[in-house]
Every structure is written in C-alpha cells, then in structure tokens.
Coordinates of C-alpha atoms in Angstrom, one line a residue:
Chain H
M803 CA 0.0 0.0 0.0
R804 CA 1.3 3.4 -0.9
A805 CA 1.9 6.0 1.8
S806 CA -0.8 8.3 0.7
A807 CA -3.4 5.6 0.6
R808 CA -2.3 4.5 4.0
C809 CA -2.7 8.0 5.4
L810 CA -6.2 8.3 3.9
L811 CA -7.2 5.1 5.5
V812 CA -5.9 6.1 8.9
L813 CA -7.8 9.4 8.7
V814 CA -11.0 7.9 7.5
V815 CA -10.9 5.3 10.3
V816 CA -10.2 8.0 12.9
L817 CA -12.7 10.6 11.6
A818 CA -15.6 8.6 10.3
P819 CA -17.1 7.8 13.7
L820 CA -16.9 11.5 14.6
L821 CA -18.7 12.6 11.5
V822 CA -21.4 10.0 11.8
G823 CA -21.9 10.7 15.5
C824 CA -22.5 14.4 14.8
T825 CA -26.1 15.6 15.0
P826 CA -27.1 19.2 15.4
T827 CA -29.7 18.4 18.0
P828 CA -29.6 20.7 21.0
P829 CA -28.9 18.5 24.0
G830 CA -32.0 17.2 25.7
R831 CA -34.5 18.4 23.1
T832 CA -36.3 16.1 20.7
P833 CA -36.1 17.4 17.1
L834 CA -39.5 17.2 15.5
V835 CA -39.4 17.6 11.7
V836 CA -42.5 19.0 10.2
F837 CA -43.0 19.4 6.4
A838 CA -45.9 21.6 5.5
A839 CA -47.6 23.2 2.5
G840 CA -46.4 26.6 1.7
S841 CA -49.8 28.2 2.4
L842 CA -49.4 27.2 6.0
I843 CA -46.2 29.1 6.5
I844 CA -47.6 31.9 8.7
P845 CA -50.0 30.0 11.0
F846 CA -47.5 27.1 11.4
G847 CA -44.7 29.5 12.2
Q848 CA -46.8 30.8 15.1
L849 CA -47.8 27.3 16.0
E850 CA -44.2 26.4 16.3
T851 CA -43.6 29.2 18.8
A852 CA -46.6 28.3 20.9
F853 CA -45.9 24.6 20.8
E854 CA -42.3 25.0 21.8
A855 CA -43.4 27.2 24.7
A856 CA -45.7 24.5 25.9
H857 CA -43.3 21.7 25.1
P858 CA -39.8 23.0 25.8
E859 CA -38.3 19.5 25.4
I860 CA -39.3 19.5 21.7
D861 CA -37.5 21.5 18.9
V862 CA -39.8 21.9 16.0
R863 CA -38.1 22.1 12.6
L864 CA -40.5 23.4 9.9
E865 CA -39.9 23.2 6.2
Y866 CA -42.4 24.4 3.5
H867 CA -42.8 23.3 -0.1
G868 CA -45.6 22.8 -2.6
S869 CA -47.7 20.0 -1.2
I870 CA -46.7 17.4 -3.8
Q871 CA -43.0 18.1 -3.0
V872 CA -43.7 17.8 0.7
I873 CA -44.8 14.2 0.2
R874 CA -42.0 13.5 -2.3
Y875 CA -39.6 14.2 0.5
V876 CA -41.0 11.2 2.4
T877 CA -41.3 8.7 -0.5
D878 CA -38.7 9.7 -3.0
I879 CA -36.0 11.5 -1.1
R880 CA -36.7 9.2 1.9
Q881 CA -36.1 11.9 4.5
E882 CA -37.3 10.9 7.9
I883 CA -40.1 13.3 8.7
D884 CA -42.4 13.3 11.7
V885 CA -45.4 15.3 10.5
V886 CA -46.6 15.9 7.0
A887 CA -49.3 18.6 6.4
S888 CA -50.4 19.0 2.8
A889 CA -53.0 21.4 1.2
D890 CA -54.7 18.4 -0.3
H891 CA -55.6 15.4 1.8
A892 CA -56.1 13.3 -1.4
L893 CA -52.3 13.4 -1.9
M894 CA -51.8 11.1 1.1
P895 CA -53.7 8.0 -0.2
M896 CA -52.4 8.7 -3.7
L897 CA -48.7 9.0 -2.8
L898 CA -48.2 7.8 0.8
Y899 CA -50.6 4.9 1.3
S900 CA -49.7 3.4 -2.1
T901 CA -45.9 3.5 -1.6
I902 CA -44.2 0.8 0.4
N903 CA -41.2 1.8 2.5
P904 CA -38.6 -0.8 1.5
D905 CA -37.1 -0.7 5.0
S906 CA -40.2 -1.8 6.8
N907 CA -42.3 -3.3 4.0
E908 CA -45.3 -1.1 5.1
P909 CA -46.9 1.9 3.5
Y910 CA -45.5 5.3 4.3
A911 CA -48.8 6.3 6.0
D912 CA -52.3 4.8 6.6
W913 CA -54.4 7.6 7.9
T914 CA -55.1 11.3 7.2
I915 CA -56.9 13.9 9.3
R916 CA -58.7 16.5 7.3
F917 CA -58.0 19.5 9.5
A918 CA -58.7 22.6 7.6
G919 CA -60.4 23.9 4.4
N920 CA -59.8 27.0 2.3
R921 CA -61.2 28.9 -0.6
L922 CA -59.5 29.9 -3.8
A923 CA -59.7 33.6 -4.7
L924 CA -57.9 36.1 -6.9
A925 CA -55.3 38.3 -5.1
Y926 CA -54.4 41.8 -6.4
T927 CA -53.3 45.1 -5.1
D928 CA -54.2 48.7 -5.9
R929 CA -51.3 48.8 -8.3
S930 CA -52.7 45.9 -10.4
A931 CA -53.9 46.8 -13.9
F932 CA -57.7 47.4 -14.0
H933 CA -57.8 47.1 -10.2
D934 CA -60.6 49.6 -10.1
E935 CA -62.6 47.7 -12.6
I936 CA -62.3 44.1 -11.5
N937 CA -65.2 42.4 -9.6
A938 CA -66.8 39.0 -9.0
D939 CA -68.7 39.3 -12.3
N940 CA -65.9 40.2 -14.7
W941 CA -62.7 38.8 -13.2
Y942 CA -62.4 36.0 -15.8
E943 CA -62.5 38.5 -18.6
V944 CA -60.0 41.0 -16.9
I945 CA -57.4 38.3 -16.3
A946 CA -57.4 37.4 -19.9
R947 CA -56.8 40.9 -21.2
D948 CA -53.6 41.8 -23.0
G949 CA -51.0 43.4 -20.7
V950 CA -52.5 41.8 -17.5
R951 CA -50.1 39.4 -15.9
L952 CA -51.5 36.5 -14.1
G953 CA -49.7 34.4 -11.5
L954 CA -50.4 30.6 -11.5
S955 CA -49.0 27.9 -9.3
D956 CA -47.5 25.0 -11.2
P957 CA -50.2 22.3 -11.2
R958 CA -47.5 19.7 -11.2
F959 CA -46.2 20.6 -7.7
D960 CA -48.9 22.5 -6.0
P961 CA -52.6 21.8 -5.3
S962 CA -53.4 25.5 -5.7
G963 CA -52.2 25.1 -9.3
Y964 CA -54.5 22.3 -10.3
R965 CA -57.3 23.9 -8.3
S966 CA -56.8 27.1 -10.3
L967 CA -57.3 25.1 -13.5
M968 CA -60.4 23.5 -12.0
A969 CA -61.7 26.9 -11.0
L970 CA -61.4 28.3 -14.5
K971 CA -63.4 25.3 -15.9
L972 CA -66.0 25.5 -13.1
A973 CA -66.4 29.2 -13.9
E974 CA -67.7 28.4 -17.3
T975 CA -70.6 26.4 -15.8
V976 CA -71.3 28.9 -13.0
Y977 CA -71.3 32.0 -15.2
G978 CA -72.7 30.1 -18.2
V979 CA -69.9 31.5 -20.3
R980 CA -67.9 29.2 -22.6
G981 CA -64.3 29.5 -23.4
I982 CA -63.1 31.1 -20.1
F983 CA -60.4 28.4 -19.6
D984 CA -59.1 28.9 -23.1
S985 CA -59.2 32.7 -23.1
V986 CA -57.0 32.8 -20.0
L987 CA -54.6 29.9 -20.8
R988 CA -54.6 29.2 -24.6
G989 CA -51.4 30.2 -26.3
Q990 CA -49.5 30.9 -23.0
F991 CA -47.5 27.6 -22.8
E992 CA -45.0 25.9 -25.0
T993 CA -46.9 22.7 -24.7
P994 CA -50.6 23.5 -24.1
I995 CA -52.7 22.5 -21.1
T996 CA -55.5 20.7 -22.9
W997 CA -59.0 19.6 -21.8
F998 CA -61.7 17.5 -23.2
W999 CA -65.4 17.0 -22.3
D1000 CA -66.6 13.6 -21.8
D1001 CA -70.1 12.6 -20.7
G1002 CA -70.7 15.6 -18.4
E1003 CA -67.1 15.6 -17.0
T1004 CA -64.2 17.7 -18.0
L1005 CA -60.7 16.2 -18.0
I1006 CA -57.8 18.7 -18.0
S1007 CA -54.5 17.4 -19.0
V1008 CA -51.2 19.0 -17.9
P1009 CA -48.1 18.2 -19.9
E1010 CA -45.1 16.7 -18.3
L1011 CA -42.9 19.7 -19.1
L1012 CA -44.8 22.9 -18.5
A1013 CA -43.2 26.1 -19.5
T1014 CA -44.7 29.5 -20.4
K1015 CA -43.9 31.1 -23.7
A1016 CA -41.5 34.0 -23.9
D1017 CA -44.3 36.6 -24.3
S1018 CA -46.7 34.8 -22.0
R1019 CA -49.1 36.8 -19.8
I1020 CA -48.8 34.1 -17.2
M1021 CA -46.1 33.8 -14.6
L1022 CA -45.8 30.2 -13.4
R1023 CA -44.2 29.4 -10.0
G1024 CA -43.6 26.3 -8.0
S1025 CA -45.8 27.2 -5.1
S1026 CA -48.5 29.7 -4.3
I1027 CA -46.3 31.3 -1.7
H1028 CA -43.9 32.4 -4.4
L1029 CA -46.8 34.1 -6.2
A1030 CA -47.7 36.1 -3.1
S1031 CA -44.3 37.9 -3.4
L1032 CA -44.9 38.6 -7.0
V1033 CA -48.3 40.1 -6.3
E1034 CA -46.7 42.3 -3.6
S1035 CA -43.8 43.4 -5.9
G1036 CA -46.3 44.2 -8.7
D1037 CA -44.8 41.7 -11.1
V1038 CA -48.1 40.0 -11.5
D1039 CA -51.4 41.9 -11.5
Y1040 CA -53.5 39.0 -10.2
A1041 CA -52.8 35.5 -8.8
F1042 CA -54.9 32.6 -7.8
L1043 CA -54.2 32.2 -4.1
Y1044 CA -56.0 30.8 -1.1
E1045 CA -58.2 33.2 0.8
S1046 CA -56.3 32.6 4.0
V1047 CA -53.0 33.6 2.3
I1048 CA -54.6 36.7 0.7
R1049 CA -56.0 37.9 4.1
Q1050 CA -52.7 37.1 5.9
Q1051 CA -50.8 39.2 3.4
G1052 CA -53.3 42.0 3.3
F1053 CA -53.9 41.9 -0.4
K1054 CA -57.1 42.9 -2.1
M1055 CA -59.3 40.0 -3.1
V1056 CA -61.9 39.1 -5.7
E1057 CA -64.0 36.5 -4.0
L1058 CA -65.0 33.8 -6.4
P1059 CA -68.5 32.3 -6.3
A1060 CA -69.0 29.2 -4.2
G1061 CA -69.3 27.1 -7.3
V1062 CA -65.8 28.2 -8.4
N1063 CA -63.8 28.6 -5.2
L1064 CA -63.8 24.9 -4.2
G1065 CA -64.6 25.9 -0.6
E1066 CA -68.1 24.8 -0.2
E1067 CA -68.8 21.3 1.2
A1068 CA -72.4 21.3 -0.1
L1069 CA -71.1 21.7 -3.7
A1070 CA -68.8 18.6 -3.7
E1071 CA -70.9 17.0 -6.4
D1072 CA -70.6 20.0 -8.7
Y1073 CA -66.8 20.2 -8.2
S1074 CA -66.3 16.6 -9.1
A1075 CA -67.3 17.3 -12.7
V1076 CA -63.7 18.5 -13.3
R1077 CA -60.6 16.4 -13.1
V1078 CA -57.0 17.3 -13.6
H1079 CA -54.6 14.8 -15.0
L1080 CA -50.8 15.2 -14.8
D1081 CA -49.3 13.7 -17.8
F1082 CA -46.1 12.3 -16.3
Q1083 CA -44.7 9.8 -18.8
R1084 CA -41.0 9.6 -18.6
F1085 CA -39.5 9.7 -15.2
T1086 CA -42.0 8.4 -12.7
S1087 CA -44.5 5.6 -12.3
V1088 CA -47.0 7.9 -10.6
R1089 CA -49.8 9.1 -12.8
P1090 CA -51.5 11.6 -10.6
E1091 CA -55.1 12.6 -11.3
F1092 CA -57.1 14.9 -9.1
T1093 CA -60.9 15.1 -9.0
G1094 CA -62.5 18.4 -8.0
E1095 CA -63.7 18.5 -4.4
P1096 CA -64.0 20.9 -1.5
I1097 CA -60.5 21.9 -0.4
A1098 CA -59.3 19.9 2.6
Y1099 CA -55.9 20.1 4.1
G1100 CA -54.6 16.8 5.4
V1101 CA -52.1 15.9 8.2
T1102 CA -50.5 12.6 9.0
I1103 CA -47.5 11.0 10.6
P1104 CA -45.4 8.9 8.2
S1105 CA -44.8 5.3 9.3
N1106 CA -41.1 5.9 9.5
A1107 CA -41.3 9.1 11.6
P1108 CA -38.4 9.0 14.1
H1109 CA -40.4 10.7 16.8
P1110 CA -44.0 9.6 16.5
E1111 CA -44.9 10.5 20.1
A1112 CA -43.8 14.1 19.7
A1113 CA -45.6 14.1 16.3
V1114 CA -48.8 13.1 18.0
Q1115 CA -48.3 15.9 20.6
F1116 CA -47.8 18.4 17.8
I1117 CA -51.0 17.3 15.9
A1118 CA -53.0 17.3 19.2
F1119 CA -51.7 20.8 19.8
L1120 CA -52.7 21.9 16.3
L1121 CA -56.2 20.5 16.7
G1122 CA -56.5 21.7 20.3
D1123 CA -57.7 25.0 21.6
E1124 CA -54.4 26.9 21.1
G1125 CA -53.9 25.6 17.5
R1126 CA -57.5 26.3 16.7
A1127 CA -57.1 29.9 17.9
I1128 CA -53.9 30.4 15.9
M1129 CA -55.4 29.1 12.7
A1130 CA -58.6 31.1 13.2
A1131 CA -56.5 34.3 13.8
N1132 CA -54.8 33.6 10.5
Y1133 CA -58.1 33.4 8.6
H1134 CA -57.6 29.6 8.2
P1135 CA -60.1 28.1 10.6
L1136 CA -60.0 24.4 11.5
R1137 CA -62.7 22.2 10.1
D1138 CA -65.6 21.3 12.2
P1139 CA -65.9 18.4 12.7
L1140 CA -62.3 17.2 12.2
E1141 CA -62.4 14.0 10.2
V1142 CA -60.1 11.1 9.6
D1143 CA -60.3 8.5 6.8
R1144 CA -59.2 5.5 8.7
Y1145 CA -60.2 5.9 12.3
E1146 CA -58.9 2.6 13.5
A1147 CA -55.4 3.3 12.2
L1148 CA -55.2 6.6 14.1
P1149 CA -53.0 6.8 17.2
A1150 CA -55.3 6.3 20.2
S1151 CA -54.6 9.7 21.8
L1152 CA -55.8 11.5 18.6
Q1153 CA -59.0 9.4 18.3
A1154 CA -60.6 11.5 21.0
V1155 CA -60.4 14.7 19.0
V1156 CA -61.5 13.5 15.6
A1157 CA -64.5 11.8 14.1
P1158 CA -64.4 8.9 11.6
G1159 CA -65.2 10.2 8.1
P1160 CA -65.2 8.9 4.5
Chain G
M617 CA 17.9 12.1 -5.2
K618 CA 17.8 11.5 -1.5
R619 CA 14.4 11.2 0.0
R620 CA 13.4 13.5 2.8
P621 CA 11.9 11.6 5.7
V622 CA 8.1 11.9 5.9
T623 CA 7.2 14.3 8.7
G624 CA 3.9 14.5 10.6
R625 CA 3.2 17.7 8.7
D626 CA 3.6 16.0 5.4
L627 CA 1.3 13.3 6.5
Y628 CA -1.4 15.7 7.6
F629 CA -1.1 17.8 4.5
A630 CA -1.4 14.8 2.2
V631 CA -4.3 13.3 4.1
A632 CA -6.2 16.6 4.4
G633 CA -5.6 17.2 0.7
A634 CA -6.7 13.7 -0.3
L635 CA -9.9 14.0 1.8
L636 CA -10.8 17.4 0.3
I637 CA -10.3 16.0 -3.2
A638 CA -12.5 13.1 -2.4
F639 CA -15.1 15.3 -0.9
L640 CA -15.2 17.4 -4.0
A641 CA -14.8 14.6 -6.6
V642 CA -17.0 11.9 -5.1
P643 CA -20.4 13.6 -5.4
L644 CA -19.7 14.8 -8.9
A645 CA -18.3 11.5 -10.1
F646 CA -21.0 9.5 -8.4
T647 CA -23.7 11.7 -10.0
V648 CA -22.2 11.0 -13.4
V649 CA -21.4 7.3 -12.9
G650 CA -24.6 6.6 -11.0
T651 CA -26.8 7.9 -13.9
P652 CA -27.8 5.1 -16.2
P653 CA -26.6 5.9 -19.7
E654 CA -30.1 5.5 -21.2
L655 CA -31.5 8.1 -18.8
L656 CA -28.6 10.4 -19.7
G657 CA -29.5 9.9 -23.3
Q658 CA -33.2 10.5 -22.6
V659 CA -32.4 13.7 -20.9
L660 CA -30.0 14.9 -23.6
G661 CA -32.7 14.0 -26.1
A662 CA -35.3 16.2 -24.4
A663 CA -35.8 19.4 -26.3
E664 CA -36.3 21.3 -23.1
V665 CA -33.0 20.2 -21.7
R666 CA -31.1 21.1 -24.9
R667 CA -32.8 24.5 -25.1
S668 CA -32.0 25.1 -21.5
L669 CA -28.4 24.1 -22.0
T670 CA -28.0 26.6 -24.9
L671 CA -29.8 29.3 -23.0
T672 CA -27.7 28.9 -19.9
F673 CA -24.3 29.1 -21.7
L674 CA -25.4 31.9 -24.0
A675 CA -27.0 34.0 -21.3
S676 CA -23.9 33.7 -19.2
A677 CA -21.7 34.5 -22.2
L678 CA -23.8 37.6 -22.8
A679 CA -23.5 38.6 -19.2
T680 CA -19.8 38.2 -19.4
V681 CA -19.5 40.3 -22.5
I682 CA -21.4 43.1 -20.8
G683 CA -19.3 42.5 -17.7
L684 CA -16.1 42.9 -19.8
S685 CA -17.3 46.2 -21.3
V686 CA -18.1 47.7 -17.9
G687 CA -15.9 45.7 -15.6
V688 CA -12.6 46.1 -17.4
P689 CA -12.6 49.9 -17.2
L690 CA -13.5 49.7 -13.5
A691 CA -10.8 47.1 -12.9
H692 CA -8.2 49.4 -14.6
L693 CA -9.3 52.4 -12.6
L694 CA -9.0 50.4 -9.3
A695 CA -5.6 49.2 -10.2
R696 CA -4.2 52.5 -11.5
R697 CA -6.0 55.4 -9.8
R698 CA -5.9 56.5 -6.3
F699 CA -9.3 58.3 -5.7
R700 CA -11.4 59.1 -2.8
G701 CA -13.8 56.2 -1.9
R702 CA -11.7 53.7 -3.7
S703 CA -11.8 51.2 -0.9
L704 CA -15.5 51.7 -0.6
V705 CA -15.8 50.8 -4.3
E706 CA -13.7 47.7 -3.8
G707 CA -15.9 46.7 -0.9
L708 CA -19.0 47.2 -3.0
I709 CA -17.6 45.1 -5.8
G710 CA -17.1 42.2 -3.4
L711 CA -20.6 42.5 -2.0
P712 CA -22.5 40.4 -4.5
V713 CA -20.2 37.5 -3.6
V714 CA -21.1 37.7 0.0
V715 CA -24.8 38.6 -0.2
P716 CA -26.9 35.4 -0.4
H717 CA -28.0 35.1 -4.0
T718 CA -31.6 34.7 -3.1
A719 CA -31.3 38.1 -1.4
A720 CA -29.6 39.5 -4.5
G721 CA -32.6 38.2 -6.5
V722 CA -35.0 39.9 -4.3
A723 CA -33.0 43.2 -4.5
L724 CA -32.9 43.0 -8.3
L725 CA -36.6 42.3 -8.4
M726 CA -37.3 45.3 -6.3
V727 CA -35.3 47.5 -8.7
F728 CA -35.9 45.8 -12.0
G729 CA -39.3 44.2 -11.5
R730 CA -42.2 45.4 -13.5
Q731 CA -43.1 48.0 -11.0
G732 CA -39.6 48.5 -9.6
L733 CA -37.5 51.6 -9.3
L734 CA -35.9 51.2 -12.8
G735 CA -38.2 48.4 -14.0
E736 CA -41.2 50.6 -14.3
P737 CA -39.7 53.4 -16.5
L738 CA -37.8 50.8 -18.5
S739 CA -41.0 48.8 -19.1
R740 CA -42.5 51.8 -20.8
V741 CA -39.8 51.6 -23.5
G742 CA -40.4 47.8 -23.8
L743 CA -37.6 46.6 -21.6
R744 CA -38.6 43.9 -19.1
F745 CA -36.5 41.9 -16.7
T746 CA -38.8 39.2 -15.3
D747 CA -39.2 35.8 -16.8
N748 CA -37.0 36.5 -19.8
V749 CA -33.4 36.3 -21.1
A750 CA -32.8 39.9 -20.0
G751 CA -33.7 39.0 -16.4
I752 CA -31.5 36.0 -16.5
T753 CA -28.5 37.9 -17.9
L754 CA -29.1 40.7 -15.4
A755 CA -28.9 38.2 -12.4
M756 CA -25.9 36.5 -13.9
L757 CA -24.1 39.9 -14.4
F758 CA -24.9 40.9 -10.8
V759 CA -23.5 37.8 -9.1
G760 CA -20.6 37.2 -11.6
V761 CA -19.0 40.6 -12.4
P762 CA -17.1 40.8 -9.1
F763 CA -15.0 37.9 -10.2
L764 CA -14.1 39.7 -13.4
V765 CA -13.4 43.0 -11.8
T766 CA -11.2 41.5 -9.0
A767 CA -9.2 39.4 -11.4
G768 CA -8.9 42.2 -13.8
R769 CA -7.7 44.7 -11.1
D770 CA -5.1 42.2 -9.9
A771 CA -3.9 41.7 -13.5
F772 CA -3.7 45.4 -14.3
A773 CA -1.8 46.0 -11.1
L774 CA 0.9 43.7 -12.2
V775 CA 1.5 45.5 -15.5
E776 CA 4.6 47.8 -15.1
N777 CA 3.5 51.4 -15.0
E778 CA 6.8 52.3 -16.8
T779 CA 5.9 50.4 -19.9
E780 CA 2.7 52.4 -20.2
Q781 CA 4.6 55.6 -19.5
A782 CA 7.2 54.8 -22.2
A783 CA 4.4 54.1 -24.8
L784 CA 2.8 57.4 -23.9
T785 CA 6.1 59.2 -24.2
D786 CA 6.6 57.6 -27.6
G787 CA 3.4 59.4 -28.7
A788 CA 0.8 56.7 -28.3
G789 CA -2.7 57.9 -27.4
P790 CA -4.4 56.7 -24.2
W791 CA -6.6 54.2 -26.1
Q792 CA -3.6 52.9 -28.0
V793 CA -1.7 52.4 -24.8
F794 CA -4.6 50.5 -23.2
F795 CA -5.3 48.2 -26.2
L796 CA -1.7 47.7 -27.4
V797 CA 0.3 47.7 -24.1
T798 CA -1.8 47.3 -21.0
L799 CA -4.5 44.9 -22.1
P800 CA -2.1 42.5 -23.9
A801 CA 0.0 42.4 -20.8
A802 CA -2.9 41.8 -18.5
W803 CA -5.2 39.8 -20.8
R804 CA -4.6 36.4 -19.1
G805 CA -5.8 37.6 -15.8
V806 CA -8.8 39.4 -17.4
A807 CA -9.6 36.3 -19.4
S808 CA -9.4 34.0 -16.4
G809 CA -11.7 36.5 -14.5
A810 CA -14.1 36.4 -17.5
L811 CA -14.0 32.6 -17.4
M812 CA -14.8 32.6 -13.7
M813 CA -17.6 35.0 -14.3
W814 CA -19.0 32.9 -17.1
A815 CA -18.8 29.8 -14.9
R816 CA -20.5 31.7 -12.0
G817 CA -23.3 32.7 -14.3
I818 CA -23.9 29.2 -15.6
S819 CA -24.1 27.8 -12.0
E820 CA -26.3 30.6 -10.7
F821 CA -29.7 29.6 -9.2
G822 CA -30.8 31.8 -6.4
A823 CA -30.8 35.2 -8.1
V824 CA -32.0 33.9 -11.4
V825 CA -34.9 31.9 -10.1
I826 CA -36.4 34.9 -8.3
L827 CA -36.1 37.2 -11.3
A828 CA -36.7 34.7 -14.1
Y829 CA -38.0 31.3 -13.3
H830 CA -38.8 31.1 -17.1
P831 CA -37.2 30.4 -19.5
K832 CA -35.5 27.8 -17.3
V833 CA -31.7 27.9 -17.1
L834 CA -30.1 24.5 -16.2
P835 CA -29.9 25.0 -12.5
V836 CA -33.6 25.9 -12.4
L837 CA -34.4 22.9 -14.6
V838 CA -32.4 20.6 -12.2
Y839 CA -34.5 22.0 -9.3
E840 CA -37.7 21.5 -11.2
F841 CA -36.8 18.0 -12.2
F842 CA -36.0 17.3 -8.6
E843 CA -39.4 18.7 -7.6
A844 CA -41.5 17.1 -10.3
F845 CA -39.8 13.9 -11.1
G846 CA -37.5 13.1 -8.2
V847 CA -33.8 12.4 -7.6
A848 CA -33.1 10.1 -10.6
A849 CA -34.3 12.6 -13.2
A850 CA -32.7 15.6 -11.5
G851 CA -29.5 13.5 -11.2
A852 CA -29.5 12.9 -14.9
V853 CA -29.7 16.6 -15.7
S854 CA -27.1 17.3 -13.1
A855 CA -24.8 14.7 -14.6
L856 CA -25.2 16.3 -18.0
L857 CA -24.4 19.7 -16.6
I858 CA -21.4 18.4 -14.7
L859 CA -20.0 16.7 -17.9
V860 CA -20.6 19.7 -20.1
A861 CA -19.1 22.1 -17.5
L862 CA -16.1 19.8 -17.1
V863 CA -15.4 19.7 -20.9
V864 CA -15.9 23.4 -21.5
F865 CA -13.8 24.6 -18.6
A866 CA -11.0 22.0 -19.2
V867 CA -10.7 23.3 -22.7
A868 CA -10.8 26.9 -21.6
R869 CA -8.2 26.4 -18.9
L870 CA -6.0 24.5 -21.3
A871 CA -6.2 27.3 -23.8
L872 CA -5.3 29.8 -21.2
S873 CA -2.4 27.9 -19.9
R874 CA -1.1 27.1 -23.4
S875 CA -1.0 30.8 -24.4
A876 CA 0.7 31.6 -21.1
D877 CA 3.5 29.0 -21.8
R878 CA 4.2 30.6 -25.2

C-alpha cells in the first residue's frame, strides 16, 4: 500500500465515527421535523412558537414546499419526517398509502386527518392593472386581457395550481360562459394545457414539461407562496391564491363564487365534474389525477417518523384550543368536525379529538 | 535524489488534501457514474434540456460580454488610480459574492421588477426583466461581475507602469496604450476572470430563479426535475451539466495555460 493511501485510510478510520456521530440536536431536546404546505407558513410559524413554549423539550423544525413536493420528501428522497401537512388530503392516499417503505415493508402512511379547508380567490393590489374595474362578475375577462399578468402555481407541484385550473373550468358552468379556460390559458404555454369534455365531465391534461412562452401573460411558480411575493412586488397583477394567504398578506381580493372557489362542502358533487390529470410519462411511475372536491388540508405521521410520540403531541396541539385559535386568527379556521379517513389506524390519543369520516 | 523523511506535517497535508479532493470529486463523479446511460440519453434528447443548455451558456456569455465592457474599465481604474472612496468601491464590488444570492434576486426584483425603481420606467420603453433572457442575464451579471473586476484589477496592477509611460512618451494615445500595451500584458488575468464570471453565471440559481423562473436555465431545470420527477431525473440533468461544464472549462483552462506558456 502506498503511503498516501495509508494516510487516507488512517484518517478515515479516525474521523468517520466523529462525522457519523455528529447531529445538530440541542442537548436534551427532541427534534420534530414538520414538512408543511407553503400556504401554512404563517400559522404554522406561530404554531411552532406556541408549541415549543408548551413543550420546551421539543425542537420543531419546519420546512415548507408545494404539497406534492412535501410528500415526495417522504417517499422519494426518503427523508425521515415526523409530521406531513399538505394542502390536499387526497395526496396522502395517492402517494403515501400506495408507496411501500422498503425498510419496513409497510406503506408510508395509513391515515389522514382533514383538519382545515380554504377557498380559492384572486389576489391583487391597488397597483394591479384594472384594479378599479375588476369584480366578482368580470374577473375571468379581466385576467385574460392583454397586458395583464396572471400568477399561476405550477399544477405539477402545488394543489393550488391544479385547483386554479379546476376553478377556470368550473367558472364556465357557474357563469354560463364558454371559453373562459381557453381565453385565459390558450397560447401561453410551450406545450398547451388541454382539456376534453366527456359525458358531463371535463378532464384537464397538464403536460409533463410545462413552460410559459416568452411573451406569456402568465407567470408560473412552483408554489402559491412564491406568487404572493410577485403580487406584492407588482410583477403580477393577479394571482390565484388561497383566501387565508390573501388575508394574511393583506392583499385585495376578488371573492370567487362558491361554485368556483372549491370551498363549499355542499357543492362537492358540482366540483367533481372537473378532473386534472398530470401527464407524467417519462420519469415516474405515478400518474396523478385529481378530482375536483372541496379543499381539505390533510395531516399525517409517516410510518417511518423518528419521533412519533412528539408528532402526536404536535398534531394534538394543532387540533386543540391553542392551535384552533392560531389558525382562526390567520383566517384559516380548522374544520368542524375534524375527520379522519381510517379511524382505526389513528394513534389512540388522537382518536378522542377527531371523528371517523369517509 | 535523497528522499526526505516523511514528517507529521507532510502526513497531515497529504491526508487533508486527499480528503478534500475526495469530498469534491466523489459527489460529482457519483452523479455522473450513477446515472444510467439510457437516462442520460433520454435527458439529452429532451428538447427542453437542450434548449436550457443553450440558454444557460449563451445568457452567461452575454452577461460576461457586458461584464467585460463595464468591468474592465473599473478594474483598470481600481488598479491605476488613487481616488477618494476607492476602498468603498472595492468593498462594494465584493458585496455580490457575500450577499446570499436569493437576497440578490429579491433586491434585483425590487429595482428591475415590472413596478420596480428602474423596472417601471424601462418597461415603458419595452424593456422587461422578469421571466425572460434579459432578467437571467441581469442576475448573472450581478453575481458574476465581481470575479471579473477583481481578477482584472489584480492583472492590471501587475502591469509595469513604466511600460505604459514609455508608450505614452513615444506618442501613443491613451486608447492605443490601453489596447496595445496594458491589455495584452494583463489579458490572461482578465480572461481568467471572465471565465470565472461565465462559470459563475452558468451555475447561478438563487438570483435567477427569483427574477426569471422562465425560460429555465439549467440550475432551475435541475431544481424543477427534482421537484417534479425526483432524484433520478434531477441526477441525470445534473450529470449532464457536470459533464458539459467539465469539458468546457477543461478546454478553456487548457487554452489559457497554453497561451501563457508561449
């Protein structure tokens, strides 16, 4: 063995245990890793502070992404996460229940609590083009005008993206106006977002690679939270955002009719007439398809969570009085009743606060 | 030749160096080697990837050309002139290297965004800097030009003042002196600064993504593939970027060192 190789070996042997043994955990505190949808950034930030005050032994580490990416961190990147909160509960069964963790041979999750709703709306400011003209009756025509820049979340990463597409299609029914979807979106993307009508249902198809054209009126971003900054800076005139986010940011808002905003439980049937299909062909086995339904945020504990007890405590806090107050103060009230899809799979201490649901 | 005995210091230096090289090389090599060739082919075959590759290299080249036209004069001033506030300027030039690039992106957006300080008046004459090549170039210029100015300043400082004086005495004009005496003597430092700037632009993510998510430069595309399709797909684009960067910069470095040997 040459001298240099020997040196390397010695150093690796000496240093490796040190490197492996290093974790940045403060002594005595349990790190609790929470991955949440970007639209929860403000209430969950406050929740972290309040929870840590109540549980000084736990160190909450929050990270925010578009909801699809939040889940991908569990299944694809295989990061060990304690709590997953997504803006669409449907992502849990689609991506977590159906994926088997090769280490344990069990699914990554098997229950989801639907803990909050939301409504889709149009955010703008008093610097937005035609801001003094837009209202609940003409918004779909205003956002299609030349020179008006519209912010859209990428439907491939973020539920608010596919929900915006659903809203545009639902608006055609609610207002009785054909062509709203096309007038806003046609000609804006290199590969178009297409739709077809089939037996009373509309199926919207999003291409695998979605990019806006050079002269597009639309600014596409990976998460609705990125759009909020662009509304603020005036780089988009309008953006589809959740009502909670719009109110938290203090933007002006065009409220969309109940049949469009995906926020009304009673209209579940109407919403289900629109589906969005993500046309992933090349790189992944998942073929996500989303059916329109009332917006429901979902929270779960992955089966490989390193600190499941602390995770249960965090969720109990979120669903308890303090969490309820924090969410309400941020215009994002908890659902009533709180429902879980698989009651029997839920940790016993959470069963007391939620009701079995579909 | 008699061999010097290996000291403890030699041992430490060799091991530290070897570890560092492994630290740098292993992730890069693993990304390239760990990507199945058919996936690499698939990625290279994708029109979006090829377009992004061209866009990234050309936008950074454009930023570098602009950087040369404004950075070389400043580099020369900093090397040759003593003026009030010179150290302030030098500090300012180094700032974009220290400022987090996402913060640089936000700052640029606030100034060059559609309703920004300069963005608004410029948009009235049709100049826009969000979601287009102009925005990408602007971000690359901002984060990269310090490398060019610093390298250029150091190169100009090494050029003998007497040579320039002699040329002036012989009747050459100031432009002639600059282009025929100063620049040829300093060109290698300037070129290597330009190369660094170009490389910095190609690898830039933070500032670009805030100003211009579209059209997607390669770092943004890697991020998007990571978000949408997972590690394998993002790894394939990364592998491609690593390979292309390796080839381009090896050739450029070789060209620079060849001409220096002459």
